[in-house]
Amino acid sequence: EEELVESGGGLVQAGGSLRLSCTASGFIFDGYAIGWFRQAPGKARERIVCLMYNDLGTFYADSVKGRAAISVDNAKKTAFLQMSNLKPEDTAVYYCAAQIFHNGAYGCLGSGMDLWGKGTAVTVSS
């Protein structure tokens, strides 16, 4: 079965950096829209970075522009989120998601992400 598993979360000081990993299994990891989302307590899930279908473009939320980057290693079936200059407001559970089925919606810019990991928690201390 198709699965995404995140790792790399933890406690980081403000101004520091962090790299999260998302490892896929059960499907060919190539050409799908894939991205990172986060959700803080009491807030809606936020789309932060996303690589569009067939690498047509990359989306960055205003809140992380200049501080976050997404990359993929197809051979290792892994996507990464590299963040720097972390701020306390970056504290959240971070989720990896991908669109691996046709569902009539955009994955990065719409609601089409149909495979989600369980999340990894990131806490940024001041």
CSV table of C-alpha atoms in Angstrom, one decimal:
chain,number,residue,atom,x,y,z
A,1,GLU,CA,0.0,0.0,0.0
A,2,GLU,CA,1.0,3.6,-0.6
A,3,GLU,CA,2.5,5.3,2.4
A,4,LEU,CA,4.4,8.5,3.4
A,5,VAL,CA,6.4,8.7,6.6
A,6,GLU,CA,7.9,11.9,7.9
A,7,SER,CA,10.9,12.2,10.2
A,8,GLY,CA,13.3,14.8,11.5
A,9,GLY,CA,11.2,16.9,13.8
A,10,GLY,CA,12.3,18.0,17.3
A,11,LEU,CA,13.2,21.0,19.4
A,12,VAL,CA,15.2,23.7,17.7
A,13,GLN,CA,16.3,27.2,18.9
A,14,ALA,CA,15.1,30.2,17.1
A,15,GLY,CA,17.5,31.1,14.3
A,16,GLY,CA,18.5,27.5,13.8
A,17,SER,CA,17.8,25.2,10.9
A,18,LEU,CA,16.1,21.9,10.4
A,19,ARG,CA,15.8,19.2,7.7
A,20,LEU,CA,12.7,17.1,7.5
A,21,SER,CA,12.4,13.9,5.5
A,22,CYS,CA,9.5,12.2,3.8
A,23,THR,CA,10.0,8.6,2.7
A,24,ALA,CA,7.6,7.1,0.3
A,25,SER,CA,6.7,3.4,-0.2
A,26,GLY,CA,4.2,1.5,-2.3
A,27,PHE,CA,4.4,3.6,-5.4
A,28,ILE,CA,6.8,5.0,-8.0
A,29,PHE,CA,8.2,8.2,-6.5
A,30,ASP,CA,8.4,10.3,-9.7
A,31,GLY,CA,6.4,13.1,-11.3
A,32,TYR,CA,3.7,13.5,-8.6
A,33,ALA,CA,2.9,16.8,-6.9
A,34,ILE,CA,4.4,16.6,-3.5
A,35,GLY,CA,4.7,19.1,-0.7
A,36,TRP,CA,4.9,20.1,2.9
A,37,PHE,CA,2.1,21.4,5.1
A,38,ARG,CA,1.9,22.4,8.8
A,39,GLN,CA,-0.7,22.8,11.4
A,40,ALA,CA,-0.3,24.7,14.7
A,41,PRO,CA,-2.7,24.2,17.6
A,42,GLY,CA,-6.0,26.0,17.0
A,43,LYS,CA,-5.0,27.0,13.4
A,44,ALA,CA,-5.9,25.6,10.0
A,45,ARG,CA,-3.5,23.5,8.1
A,46,GLU,CA,-1.1,25.7,6.1
A,47,ARG,CA,0.5,24.9,2.7
A,48,ILE,CA,4.1,26.0,3.0
A,49,VAL,CA,6.1,24.5,0.2
A,50,CYS,CA,5.0,22.3,-2.8
A,51,LEU,CA,6.6,20.9,-5.9
A,52,MET,CA,4.0,20.8,-8.7
A,53,TYR,CA,3.2,17.9,-11.0
A,54,ASN,CA,6.1,17.0,-13.3
A,55,ASP,CA,8.1,19.8,-11.7
A,56,LEU,CA,6.1,22.5,-13.4
A,57,GLY,CA,6.8,24.9,-10.6
A,58,THR,CA,7.3,25.4,-6.9
A,59,PHE,CA,4.9,27.1,-4.4
A,60,TYR,CA,6.2,28.9,-1.4
A,61,ALA,CA,4.0,30.4,1.3
A,62,ASP,CA,4.7,34.0,2.2
A,63,SER,CA,5.4,32.9,5.8
A,64,VAL,CA,8.4,30.8,4.7
A,65,LYS,CA,9.7,32.4,1.6
A,66,GLY,CA,13.5,32.7,1.7
A,67,ARG,CA,13.7,30.3,4.6
A,68,ALA,CA,12.4,27.0,3.1
A,69,ALA,CA,13.2,24.7,0.2
A,70,ILE,CA,11.8,21.4,-1.0
A,71,SER,CA,13.9,18.8,-2.8
A,72,VAL,CA,13.5,15.2,-3.8
A,73,ASP,CA,15.7,12.2,-4.2
A,74,ASN,CA,13.9,9.8,-6.5
A,75,ALA,CA,16.3,7.0,-6.0
A,76,LYS,CA,15.7,7.1,-2.3
A,77,LYS,CA,12.0,7.8,-2.7
A,78,THR,CA,12.4,10.7,-0.3
A,79,ALA,CA,11.4,14.4,-0.2
A,80,PHE,CA,13.0,16.9,2.0
A,81,LEU,CA,12.1,20.2,3.6
A,82,GLN,CA,15.0,22.3,4.5
A,83,MET,CA,14.3,25.3,6.8
A,84,SER,CA,16.5,28.0,8.2
A,85,ASN,CA,16.2,31.0,10.4
A,86,LEU,CA,13.5,29.2,12.3
A,87,LYS,CA,11.1,31.3,14.3
A,88,PRO,CA,8.8,30.4,17.3
A,89,GLU,CA,5.8,30.8,15.0
A,90,ASP,CA,7.2,27.9,12.9
A,91,THR,CA,6.2,25.6,15.8
A,92,ALA,CA,3.7,23.1,14.4
A,93,VAL,CA,3.2,19.5,13.2
A,94,TYR,CA,4.6,19.2,9.8
A,95,TYR,CA,3.0,16.9,7.2
A,96,CYS,CA,4.2,15.5,3.9
A,97,ALA,CA,1.6,15.0,1.2
A,98,ALA,CA,1.4,13.8,-2.4
A,99,GLN,CA,-1.1,13.6,-5.2
A,100,ILE,CA,-0.8,10.1,-6.6
A,101,PHE,CA,-4.3,9.6,-8.1
A,102,HIS,CA,-6.4,11.5,-10.6
A,103,ASN,CA,-9.0,13.3,-8.6
A,104,GLY,CA,-9.9,16.4,-10.6
A,105,ALA,CA,-8.1,18.9,-8.3
A,106,TYR,CA,-4.7,20.5,-8.2
A,107,GLY,CA,-2.4,19.0,-5.6
A,108,CYS,CA,-0.2,22.0,-4.7
A,109,LEU,CA,-2.7,24.8,-5.4
A,110,GLY,CA,-6.0,23.0,-4.7
A,111,SER,CA,-7.3,20.2,-2.5
A,112,GLY,CA,-6.1,17.3,-4.5
A,113,MET,CA,-3.5,15.8,-2.2
A,114,ASP,CA,-4.7,12.3,-1.5
A,115,LEU,CA,-1.8,10.7,0.4
A,116,TRP,CA,-0.7,12.1,3.7
A,117,GLY,CA,1.9,11.2,6.3
A,118,LYS,CA,1.1,11.2,10.0
A,119,GLY,CA,3.3,14.2,10.7
A,120,THR,CA,6.4,15.1,12.7
A,121,ALA,CA,6.4,17.8,15.4
A,122,VAL,CA,8.7,20.8,15.3
A,123,THR,CA,9.1,23.1,18.3
A,124,VAL,CA,11.1,26.3,18.0
A,125,SER,CA,12.1,27.9,21.2
A,126,SER,CA,12.9,31.6,21.6
